[in-house]
Amino acid sequence: MKKNLQQILDGFHIEQFQNDLIDWFTKEQRDLPWRKDRDPYKIWVSEVMLQQTRVDTVIPYFHKFMEKFPTLEALAEADEEEVLKAWEGLGYYSRVRNLHAAVKEVKEKYDGEVPRSKEQFSKLKGVGPYTTGAVLSIAYGIPEPAVDGNVMRVLSRIFLIWDDIAKVSTRKQFEEIVRHIISRENPSYFNQALMELGALICVPMNPLCLLCPVQAHCRAFHEGVEKELPVKTKTKATKKVYLRAVVLKNEEGRILIRKRPSEGLLANLWEFPNDELPLQIEEAQAFAEWISREHNVVVQSLEPIGEFEHVFSHLIWHITAYRGEAIGQTSESETSKWVTPEQLETYAFPVSHQRIWKAYNE
Ligand code: SF4
């Protein structure tokens, strides 16, 4: 049975917990570029980048992004193509599309100042409860919970909570707990410390309990069940999709690229022509026929480049890539272009297609 808040907090030393956690963070926090100042724009960008992506991966992207778009205005005024290019390789492109739309709204509606009000900030595109809590607490010192999967793992161990963290009701329960235990003096450090604890000490598989600054408060540790928590129902098995892709060059040395649809997976990114083909048919031959039909070209040769795999949260792309040559007339449309290799480098491509391009050039 779900415990109520009173039962959960019964016997828990809130003030001591806050002190132990914040003291540890003050001494041990990592030197991260978005922690250099409290600019809400930078903190917002970093939080969006960090969703589903590791800190080490994010750091160079963050520097590059800030060089290109140093202020909220600069990002609001940038072209979508440019923004996607700066995000290229980070994946989950809807995150940056939403961020771009949201900063435009901030520029127009709030005179370029990130709103301090939870009601206003949380209504912006792509901004959920976690981002709201993270940005408002870190940038403005507002005591809002910032509960993501890492924080839920830490809290489910500390409070010995066996509810399924995949459920929205469980996340809400954790937010309620944080509202009661968050430091009013330093909500920024409190939230960041919980995140940092989840990243460095209270890690998923083998938590480093002997080094943990809040071990004395941790109920799972005292019962020896820390590795059994959190409880999370398994997500559905990922689906594997088999694709063929081609780097097709015409007689002028230009390469054919096409734009993905404006909705759905990797929307608006550019890619090499590709299609899902049944495995059993004669692969290269069937694919050459498909390219000819689809792009109105005569394909002269098709040779394999290699196999590429890309894992998304819900599916896996398995791509067999080819190099090919087109002869005769070639035509373009709004969503397909023949570009020089130099021009190609200025378009934003999904990671899997960047790898195909690299292999093509090796
Ligand atoms: Fe996590 Fe262990 Fe610390 Fe508990 S004692 S919070 S399980 S690292």
mmCIF file of C-alpha atoms and ligand atoms in Angstrom:
data_model
loop_
_atom_site.group_PDB
_atom_site.id
_atom_site.type_symbol
_atom_site.label_atom_id
_atom_site.label_comp_id
_atom_site.label_asym_id
_atom_site.label_seq_id
_atom_site.Cartn_x
_atom_site.Cartn_y
_atom_site.Cartn_z
ATOM 1 C CA MET A 1 0.000 0.000 0.000
ATOM 2 C CA LYS A 2 1.224 3.486 -0.871
ATOM 3 C CA LYS A 3 2.585 5.306 2.171
ATOM 4 C CA ASN A 4 1.309 8.787 2.858
ATOM 5 C CA LEU A 5 3.583 11.773 3.270
ATOM 6 C CA GLN A 6 3.372 11.746 7.033
ATOM 7 C CA GLN A 7 4.411 8.104 7.225
ATOM 8 C CA ILE A 8 7.276 8.738 4.811
ATOM 9 C CA LEU A 9 8.663 11.720 6.694
ATOM 10 C CA ASP A 10 8.090 10.245 10.151
ATOM 11 C CA GLY A 11 11.441 10.118 11.999
ATOM 12 C CA PHE A 12 13.315 11.743 9.109
ATOM 13 C CA HIS A 13 15.712 14.511 10.186
ATOM 14 C CA ILE A 14 15.081 17.067 7.492
ATOM 15 C CA GLU A 15 17.487 19.768 8.631
ATOM 16 C CA GLN A 16 20.351 17.381 9.228
ATOM 17 C CA PHE A 17 19.727 15.792 5.839
ATOM 18 C CA GLN A 18 19.806 19.193 4.111
ATOM 19 C CA ASN A 19 23.069 20.100 5.844
ATOM 20 C CA ASP A 20 24.782 16.791 5.074
ATOM 21 C CA LEU A 21 23.705 16.910 1.443
ATOM 22 C CA ILE A 22 24.535 20.564 0.794
ATOM 23 C CA ASP A 23 27.893 20.436 2.659
ATOM 24 C CA TRP A 24 28.929 17.508 0.511
ATOM 25 C CA PHE A 25 27.859 19.249 -2.693
ATOM 26 C CA THR A 26 29.657 22.443 -1.717
ATOM 27 C CA LYS A 27 32.922 20.504 -1.401
ATOM 28 C CA GLU A 28 32.566 17.849 -4.077
ATOM 29 C CA GLN A 29 30.584 19.353 -6.955
ATOM 30 C CA ARG A 30 32.046 18.924 -10.402
ATOM 31 C CA ASP A 31 33.338 21.948 -12.231
ATOM 32 C CA LEU A 32 30.758 22.161 -15.034
ATOM 33 C CA PRO A 33 30.527 25.040 -17.521
ATOM 34 C CA TRP A 34 26.863 25.846 -16.788
ATOM 35 C CA ARG A 35 27.696 26.195 -13.087
ATOM 36 C CA LYS A 36 29.976 29.186 -13.721
ATOM 37 C CA ASP A 37 27.155 31.681 -13.278
ATOM 38 C CA ARG A 38 23.431 31.684 -12.693
ATOM 39 C CA ASP A 39 22.349 32.781 -16.134
ATOM 40 C CA PRO A 40 18.863 31.223 -16.503
ATOM 41 C CA TYR A 41 19.303 30.877 -20.284
ATOM 42 C CA LYS A 42 22.506 28.840 -19.919
ATOM 43 C CA ILE A 43 21.027 26.706 -17.166
ATOM 44 C CA TRP A 44 17.962 26.066 -19.292
ATOM 45 C CA VAL A 45 20.038 25.027 -22.311
ATOM 46 C CA SER A 46 22.196 22.741 -20.168
ATOM 47 C CA GLU A 47 19.147 21.088 -18.597
ATOM 48 C CA VAL A 48 17.607 20.424 -22.007
ATOM 49 C CA MET A 49 20.895 18.997 -23.286
ATOM 50 C CA LEU A 50 21.288 16.804 -20.214
ATOM 51 C CA GLN A 51 17.930 15.088 -20.698
ATOM 52 C CA GLN A 52 18.838 11.574 -21.897
ATOM 53 C CA THR A 53 22.478 12.543 -22.498
ATOM 54 C CA ARG A 54 25.580 12.083 -20.340
ATOM 55 C CA VAL A 55 27.420 15.068 -18.861
ATOM 56 C CA ASP A 56 30.698 14.230 -20.653
ATOM 57 C CA THR A 57 28.918 14.216 -24.001
ATOM 58 C CA VAL A 58 27.076 17.449 -23.267
ATOM 59 C CA ILE A 59 30.094 19.615 -22.271
ATOM 60 C CA PRO A 60 31.572 20.191 -25.778
ATOM 61 C CA TYR A 61 28.084 20.713 -27.233
ATOM 62 C CA PHE A 62 27.304 23.247 -24.551
ATOM 63 C CA HIS A 63 30.476 25.248 -25.331
ATOM 64 C CA LYS A 64 29.787 25.143 -29.054
ATOM 65 C CA PHE A 65 26.142 26.131 -28.579
ATOM 66 C CA MET A 66 27.057 29.068 -26.317
ATOM 67 C CA GLU A 67 29.643 30.279 -28.786
ATOM 68 C CA LYS A 68 27.040 30.300 -31.519
ATOM 69 C CA PHE A 69 24.077 31.482 -29.463
ATOM 70 C CA PRO A 70 25.540 33.300 -26.444
ATOM 71 C CA THR A 71 22.248 34.884 -25.429
ATOM 72 C CA LEU A 72 18.587 34.014 -25.466
ATOM 73 C CA GLU A 73 18.042 36.678 -28.148
ATOM 74 C CA ALA A 74 20.715 35.136 -30.359
ATOM 75 C CA LEU A 75 19.013 31.751 -30.178
ATOM 76 C CA ALA A 76 15.544 33.244 -30.679
ATOM 77 C CA GLU A 77 16.702 34.996 -33.853
ATOM 78 C CA ALA A 78 18.599 32.038 -35.335
ATOM 79 C CA ASP A 79 17.366 29.925 -38.255
ATOM 80 C CA GLU A 80 16.076 26.470 -37.433
ATOM 81 C CA GLU A 81 18.667 24.893 -39.769
ATOM 82 C CA GLU A 82 21.463 26.588 -37.851
ATOM 83 C CA VAL A 83 20.064 25.493 -34.508
ATOM 84 C CA LEU A 84 19.645 21.892 -35.653
ATOM 85 C CA LYS A 85 23.210 21.925 -36.972
ATOM 86 C CA ALA A 86 24.542 23.026 -33.570
ATOM 87 C CA TRP A 87 22.561 20.193 -31.967
ATOM 88 C CA GLU A 88 23.665 17.616 -34.529
ATOM 89 C CA GLY A 89 24.740 14.435 -32.752
ATOM 90 C CA LEU A 90 22.915 15.090 -29.472
ATOM 91 C CA GLY A 91 19.788 13.312 -30.670
ATOM 92 C CA TYR A 92 16.184 13.746 -29.493
ATOM 93 C CA TYR A 93 15.843 16.728 -31.798
ATOM 94 C CA SER A 94 12.341 17.630 -30.629
ATOM 95 C CA ARG A 95 14.054 18.923 -27.476
ATOM 96 C CA VAL A 96 15.914 21.632 -29.356
ATOM 97 C CA ARG A 97 12.968 22.449 -31.592
ATOM 98 C CA ASN A 98 10.847 23.032 -28.511
ATOM 99 C CA LEU A 99 13.608 25.038 -26.848
ATOM 100 C CA HIS A 100 13.889 27.211 -29.930
ATOM 101 C CA ALA A 101 10.127 27.853 -29.985
ATOM 102 C CA ALA A 102 10.134 28.544 -26.243
ATOM 103 C CA VAL A 103 12.953 31.127 -26.332
ATOM 104 C CA LYS A 104 11.188 32.908 -29.186
ATOM 105 C CA GLU A 105 8.132 33.135 -26.977
ATOM 106 C CA VAL A 106 10.229 34.435 -24.066
ATOM 107 C CA LYS A 107 11.695 37.094 -26.341
ATOM 108 C CA GLU A 108 8.314 38.221 -27.606
ATOM 109 C CA LYS A 109 6.198 37.879 -24.477
ATOM 110 C CA TYR A 110 8.638 38.476 -21.636
ATOM 111 C CA ASP A 111 11.065 40.903 -23.228
ATOM 112 C CA GLY A 112 13.780 38.251 -23.405
ATOM 113 C CA GLU A 113 13.797 37.545 -19.670
ATOM 114 C CA VAL A 114 13.235 33.938 -18.586
ATOM 115 C CA PRO A 115 10.110 34.107 -16.394
ATOM 116 C CA ARG A 116 10.507 33.546 -12.666
ATOM 117 C CA SER A 117 6.923 32.487 -12.307
ATOM 118 C CA LYS A 118 6.291 28.762 -12.316
ATOM 119 C CA GLU A 119 2.962 29.277 -14.106
ATOM 120 C CA GLN A 120 4.568 31.243 -16.936
ATOM 121 C CA PHE A 121 7.740 29.206 -17.289
ATOM 122 C CA SER A 122 6.034 25.805 -17.212
ATOM 123 C CA LYS A 123 3.661 26.840 -20.035
ATOM 124 C CA LEU A 124 6.527 27.297 -22.510
ATOM 125 C CA LYS A 125 6.922 24.685 -25.215
ATOM 126 C CA GLY A 126 8.713 21.524 -24.126
ATOM 127 C CA VAL A 127 9.034 22.647 -20.510
ATOM 128 C CA GLY A 128 7.891 19.978 -18.059
ATOM 129 C CA PRO A 129 7.916 19.875 -14.263
ATOM 130 C CA TYR A 130 11.561 18.764 -14.101
ATOM 131 C CA THR A 131 12.916 21.584 -16.277
ATOM 132 C CA THR A 132 10.733 24.088 -14.432
ATOM 133 C CA GLY A 133 12.110 23.007 -11.073
ATOM 134 C CA ALA A 134 15.699 22.821 -12.265
ATOM 135 C CA VAL A 135 15.781 26.241 -13.946
ATOM 136 C CA LEU A 136 13.765 28.128 -11.323
ATOM 137 C CA SER A 137 15.665 26.669 -8.384
ATOM 138 C CA ILE A 138 19.173 26.870 -9.844
ATOM 139 C CA ALA A 139 18.868 30.260 -11.541
ATOM 140 C CA TYR A 140 16.461 32.051 -9.232
ATOM 141 C CA GLY A 141 16.651 30.169 -5.921
ATOM 142 C CA ILE A 142 12.953 29.252 -5.971
ATOM 143 C CA PRO A 143 12.188 26.116 -3.912
ATOM 144 C CA GLU A 144 10.608 24.028 -6.686
ATOM 145 C CA PRO A 145 11.256 20.277 -6.913
ATOM 146 C CA ALA A 146 13.299 19.012 -9.878
ATOM 147 C CA VAL A 147 12.545 15.300 -9.975
ATOM 148 C CA ASP A 148 13.869 13.159 -12.800
ATOM 149 C CA GLY A 149 14.736 9.458 -12.983
ATOM 150 C CA ASN A 150 18.025 9.936 -11.116
ATOM 151 C CA VAL A 151 16.449 11.875 -8.296
ATOM 152 C CA MET A 152 13.657 9.280 -8.025
ATOM 153 C CA ARG A 153 16.267 6.533 -7.714
ATOM 154 C CA VAL A 154 18.021 8.372 -4.889
ATOM 155 C CA LEU A 155 14.814 9.224 -3.041
ATOM 156 C CA SER A 156 13.257 5.795 -3.418
ATOM 157 C CA ARG A 157 16.332 4.387 -1.672
ATOM 158 C CA ILE A 158 16.528 7.033 1.033
ATOM 159 C CA PHE A 159 12.826 6.749 1.889
ATOM 160 C CA LEU A 160 12.450 3.058 1.051
ATOM 161 C CA ILE A 161 9.686 3.614 -1.467
ATOM 162 C CA TRP A 162 8.694 0.570 -3.508
ATOM 163 C CA ASP A 163 6.288 2.293 -5.898
ATOM 164 C CA ASP A 164 6.933 2.026 -9.632
ATOM 165 C CA ILE A 165 8.924 5.085 -10.716
ATOM 166 C CA ALA A 166 7.637 4.698 -14.280
ATOM 167 C CA LYS A 167 4.218 5.902 -13.047
ATOM 168 C CA VAL A 168 3.286 9.579 -13.086
ATOM 169 C CA SER A 169 1.644 9.221 -9.657
ATOM 170 C CA THR A 170 5.000 8.117 -8.200
ATOM 171 C CA ARG A 171 6.813 11.103 -9.665
ATOM 172 C CA LYS A 172 4.158 13.358 -8.145
ATOM 173 C CA GLN A 173 4.668 11.667 -4.798
ATOM 174 C CA PHE A 174 8.401 12.386 -4.983
ATOM 175 C CA GLU A 175 7.716 16.005 -5.901
ATOM 176 C CA GLU A 176 5.541 16.292 -2.821
ATOM 177 C CA ILE A 177 8.320 14.855 -0.664
ATOM 178 C CA VAL A 178 10.859 17.293 -2.111
ATOM 179 C CA ARG A 179 8.522 20.220 -1.431
ATOM 180 C CA HIS A 180 8.746 19.260 2.238
ATOM 181 C CA ILE A 181 12.438 18.523 2.501
ATOM 182 C CA ILE A 182 13.961 21.101 0.130
ATOM 183 C CA SER A 183 16.187 23.722 1.757
ATOM 184 C CA ARG A 184 14.472 27.131 1.750
ATOM 185 C CA GLU A 185 17.861 28.817 2.229
ATOM 186 C CA ASN A 186 19.520 27.139 -0.707
ATOM 187 C CA PRO A 187 17.102 25.327 -3.012
ATOM 188 C CA SER A 188 19.602 25.616 -5.861
ATOM 189 C CA TYR A 189 22.277 23.596 -4.067
ATOM 190 C CA PHE A 190 19.721 21.198 -2.610
ATOM 191 C CA ASN A 191 18.373 20.190 -6.035
ATOM 192 C CA GLN A 192 21.783 20.119 -7.662
ATOM 193 C CA ALA A 193 23.139 18.041 -4.781
ATOM 194 C CA LEU A 194 20.410 15.413 -5.231
ATOM 195 C CA MET A 195 21.208 15.253 -8.961
ATOM 196 C CA GLU A 196 24.950 15.092 -8.265
ATOM 197 C CA LEU A 197 24.466 12.357 -5.676
ATOM 198 C CA GLY A 198 22.537 10.326 -8.255
ATOM 199 C CA ALA A 199 25.258 10.876 -10.849
ATOM 200 C CA LEU A 200 28.328 10.200 -8.691
ATOM 201 C CA ILE A 201 27.403 8.099 -5.647
ATOM 202 C CA CYS A 202 23.875 6.707 -5.689
ATOM 203 C CA VAL A 203 24.365 5.226 -9.152
ATOM 204 C CA PRO A 204 21.986 2.636 -10.644
ATOM 205 C CA MET A 205 23.830 -0.683 -10.347
ATOM 206 C CA ASN A 206 26.328 -0.486 -7.525
ATOM 207 C CA PRO A 207 25.692 2.548 -5.313
ATOM 208 C CA LEU A 208 28.797 3.684 -3.418
ATOM 209 C CA CYS A 209 27.073 3.683 -0.035
ATOM 210 C CA LEU A 210 30.315 3.714 1.920
ATOM 211 C CA LEU A 211 31.163 7.106 0.445
ATOM 212 C CA CYS A 212 27.651 8.478 0.686
ATOM 213 C CA PRO A 213 27.173 11.754 2.579
ATOM 214 C CA VAL A 214 23.567 10.891 3.483
ATOM 215 C CA GLN A 215 24.092 7.257 4.372
ATOM 216 C CA ALA A 216 22.902 7.914 7.941
ATOM 217 C CA HIS A 217 19.510 8.965 6.538
ATOM 218 C CA CYS A 218 19.138 6.142 4.033
ATOM 219 C CA ARG A 219 16.548 3.525 4.888
ATOM 220 C CA ALA A 220 17.369 1.200 1.996
ATOM 221 C CA PHE A 221 21.017 1.091 3.089
ATOM 222 C CA HIS A 222 20.026 0.250 6.643
ATOM 223 C CA GLU A 223 17.879 -2.610 5.425
ATOM 224 C CA GLY A 224 20.504 -3.719 2.885
ATOM 225 C CA VAL A 225 18.104 -3.431 -0.065
ATOM 226 C CA GLU A 226 19.596 -0.457 -1.931
ATOM 227 C CA LYS A 227 20.306 -2.531 -5.043
ATOM 228 C CA GLU A 228 16.677 -3.635 -5.262
ATOM 229 C CA LEU A 229 15.476 -0.062 -5.632
ATOM 230 C CA PRO A 230 14.072 1.731 -7.488
ATOM 231 C CA VAL A 231 11.208 -0.373 -8.794
ATOM 232 C CA LYS A 232 10.649 0.307 -12.465
ATOM 233 C CA THR A 233 8.422 -1.624 -14.841
ATOM 234 C CA LYS A 234 10.131 -2.717 -17.985
ATOM 235 C CA THR A 235 9.490 -0.730 -21.105
ATOM 236 C CA LYS A 236 8.400 -2.572 -24.244
ATOM 237 C CA ALA A 237 11.077 -4.357 -26.240
ATOM 238 C CA THR A 238 12.685 -2.128 -28.853
ATOM 239 C CA LYS A 239 11.752 -2.795 -32.446
ATOM 240 C CA LYS A 240 14.487 -3.340 -35.035
ATOM 241 C CA VAL A 241 14.036 -1.650 -38.399
ATOM 242 C CA TYR A 242 16.185 -2.675 -41.368
ATOM 243 C CA LEU A 243 17.012 0.113 -43.803
ATOM 244 C CA ARG A 244 19.112 0.584 -46.916
ATOM 245 C CA ALA A 245 20.740 3.960 -47.495
ATOM 246 C CA VAL A 246 22.811 5.330 -50.349
ATOM 247 C CA VAL A 247 25.413 8.037 -50.758
ATOM 248 C CA LEU A 248 24.642 8.781 -54.389
ATOM 249 C CA LYS A 249 27.010 10.923 -56.462
ATOM 250 C CA ASN A 250 26.126 12.428 -59.835
ATOM 251 C CA GLU A 251 28.461 13.164 -62.741
ATOM 252 C CA GLU A 252 29.264 16.623 -61.340
ATOM 253 C CA GLY A 253 30.425 15.088 -58.063
ATOM 254 C CA ARG A 254 27.348 16.310 -56.182
ATOM 255 C CA ILE A 255 25.680 14.160 -53.530
ATOM 256 C CA LEU A 256 21.953 13.579 -53.171
ATOM 257 C CA ILE A 257 20.466 14.482 -49.771
ATOM 258 C CA ARG A 258 16.877 14.745 -48.707
ATOM 259 C CA LYS A 259 14.985 16.391 -45.889
ATOM 260 C CA ARG A 260 13.017 14.311 -43.399
ATOM 261 C CA PRO A 261 9.344 15.146 -42.812
ATOM 262 C CA SER A 262 8.547 18.084 -40.530
ATOM 263 C CA GLU A 263 6.832 15.800 -37.993
ATOM 264 C CA GLY A 264 7.974 12.673 -36.201
ATOM 265 C CA LEU A 265 11.362 11.066 -35.645
ATOM 266 C CA LEU A 266 14.336 13.353 -36.469
ATOM 267 C CA ALA A 267 11.973 15.835 -38.078
ATOM 268 C CA ASN A 268 13.482 18.313 -40.564
ATOM 269 C CA LEU A 269 16.971 16.799 -40.436
ATOM 270 C CA TRP A 270 18.740 15.900 -43.682
ATOM 271 C CA GLU A 271 19.767 12.389 -44.633
ATOM 272 C CA PHE A 272 20.898 10.172 -47.475
ATOM 273 C CA PRO A 273 18.043 8.533 -49.389
ATOM 274 C CA ASN A 274 16.969 5.395 -47.591
ATOM 275 C CA ASP A 275 14.123 2.984 -47.348
ATOM 276 C CA GLU A 276 12.941 0.028 -45.384
ATOM 277 C CA LEU A 277 13.180 -3.033 -47.576
ATOM 278 C CA PRO A 278 12.193 -6.647 -46.954
ATOM 279 C CA LEU A 279 15.264 -8.718 -46.169
ATOM 280 C CA GLN A 280 14.582 -11.614 -48.472
ATOM 281 C CA ILE A 281 14.741 -9.796 -51.804
ATOM 282 C CA GLU A 282 17.969 -9.322 -53.734
ATOM 283 C CA GLU A 283 19.092 -6.328 -51.756
ATOM 284 C CA ALA A 284 21.289 -4.120 -53.893
ATOM 285 C CA GLN A 285 19.270 -4.728 -57.051
ATOM 286 C CA ALA A 286 15.937 -3.953 -55.413
ATOM 287 C CA PHE A 287 17.415 -0.910 -53.747
ATOM 288 C CA ALA A 288 18.873 0.444 -57.000
ATOM 289 C CA GLU A 289 15.421 0.145 -58.575
ATOM 290 C CA TRP A 290 13.866 1.948 -55.654
ATOM 291 C CA ILE A 291 16.381 4.849 -55.869
ATOM 292 C CA SER A 292 15.772 5.187 -59.613
ATOM 293 C CA ARG A 293 12.010 5.349 -59.126
ATOM 294 C CA GLU A 294 12.022 7.567 -56.093
ATOM 295 C CA HIS A 295 14.597 10.120 -57.269
ATOM 296 C CA ASN A 296 14.175 9.941 -60.996
ATOM 297 C CA VAL A 297 17.780 8.984 -61.740
ATOM 298 C CA VAL A 298 19.655 6.239 -63.513
ATOM 299 C CA VAL A 299 21.785 4.384 -60.983
ATOM 300 C CA GLN A 300 24.871 2.959 -62.565
ATOM 301 C CA SER A 301 26.615 1.189 -59.718
ATOM 302 C CA LEU A 302 25.970 0.337 -56.118
ATOM 303 C CA GLU A 303 28.620 -0.962 -53.726
ATOM 304 C CA PRO A 304 28.301 -1.643 -50.003
ATOM 305 C CA ILE A 305 29.982 0.767 -47.544
ATOM 306 C CA GLY A 306 29.084 -1.024 -44.336
ATOM 307 C CA GLU A 307 26.471 -1.733 -41.679
ATOM 308 C CA PHE A 308 25.427 0.907 -39.170
ATOM 309 C CA GLU A 309 23.269 0.624 -36.105
ATOM 310 C CA HIS A 310 21.586 3.398 -34.180
ATOM 311 C CA VAL A 311 19.605 2.848 -30.992
ATOM 312 C CA PHE A 312 16.682 5.142 -30.198
ATOM 313 C CA SER A 313 14.615 4.847 -27.029
ATOM 314 C CA HIS A 314 11.929 2.768 -28.757
ATOM 315 C CA LEU A 315 13.588 1.356 -31.883
ATOM 316 C CA ILE A 316 16.855 0.363 -33.462
ATOM 317 C CA TRP A 317 17.844 1.278 -36.986
ATOM 318 C CA HIS A 318 20.002 -1.250 -38.738
ATOM 319 C CA ILE A 319 21.250 0.445 -41.897
ATOM 320 C CA THR A 320 23.061 -1.194 -44.776
ATOM 321 C CA ALA A 321 24.766 1.665 -46.587
ATOM 322 C CA TYR A 322 25.909 1.798 -50.197
ATOM 323 C CA ARG A 323 27.878 4.145 -52.378
ATOM 324 C CA GLY A 324 26.376 4.737 -55.788
ATOM 325 C CA GLU A 325 26.744 6.703 -58.981
ATOM 326 C CA ALA A 326 23.971 8.333 -60.929
ATOM 327 C CA ILE A 327 24.300 9.083 -64.621
ATOM 328 C CA GLY A 328 22.438 11.493 -66.861
ATOM 329 C CA GLN A 329 20.115 14.289 -65.776
ATOM 330 C CA THR A 330 19.379 14.795 -62.100
ATOM 331 C CA SER A 331 16.631 16.930 -60.646
ATOM 332 C CA GLU A 332 15.913 18.580 -57.294
ATOM 333 C CA SER A 333 12.794 19.305 -55.294
ATOM 334 C CA GLU A 334 11.981 21.200 -52.115
ATOM 335 C CA THR A 335 13.046 18.242 -50.011
ATOM 336 C CA SER A 336 15.859 16.791 -52.087
ATOM 337 C CA LYS A 337 19.062 18.490 -53.208
ATOM 338 C CA TRP A 338 22.288 17.661 -54.974
ATOM 339 C CA VAL A 339 25.047 19.318 -52.958
ATOM 340 C CA THR A 340 28.828 19.477 -53.068
ATOM 341 C CA PRO A 341 30.695 17.646 -50.263
ATOM 342 C CA GLU A 342 31.551 21.066 -48.739
ATOM 343 C CA GLN A 343 27.913 22.173 -48.772
ATOM 344 C CA LEU A 344 26.840 18.847 -47.317
ATOM 345 C CA GLU A 345 28.839 19.553 -44.149
ATOM 346 C CA THR A 346 26.636 22.579 -43.392
ATOM 347 C CA TYR A 347 23.406 20.541 -43.162
ATOM 348 C CA ALA A 348 22.252 18.859 -39.931
ATOM 349 C CA PHE A 349 22.255 15.050 -40.206
ATOM 350 C CA PRO A 350 21.287 12.299 -37.718
ATOM 351 C CA VAL A 351 24.279 10.595 -36.083
ATOM 352 C CA SER A 352 23.821 7.386 -38.106
ATOM 353 C CA HIS A 353 24.039 9.305 -41.399
ATOM 354 C CA GLN A 354 27.065 11.277 -40.202
ATOM 355 C CA ARG A 355 28.747 7.917 -39.623
ATOM 356 C CA ILE A 356 27.791 6.764 -43.110
ATOM 357 C CA TRP A 357 29.300 9.946 -44.567
ATOM 358 C CA LYS A 358 32.511 9.414 -42.604
ATOM 359 C CA ALA A 359 32.768 5.804 -43.798
ATOM 360 C CA TYR A 360 32.079 6.910 -47.380
ATOM 361 C CA ASN A 361 35.041 9.279 -47.240
ATOM 362 C CA GLU A 362 37.470 6.802 -45.687
HETATM 363 FE FE1 SF4 B 1 22.204 5.759 -2.269
HETATM 364 FE FE2 SF4 B 1 23.638 4.161 -0.715
HETATM 365 FE FE3 SF4 B 1 23.586 6.762 -0.266
HETATM 366 FE FE4 SF4 B 1 21.462 5.286 0.215
HETATM 367 S S1 SF4 B 1 23.427 5.132 1.234
HETATM 368 S S2 SF4 B 1 21.483 7.265 -0.797
HETATM 369 S S3 SF4 B 1 21.561 3.804 -1.438
HETATM 370 S S4 SF4 B 1 24.433 5.735 -2.071
#
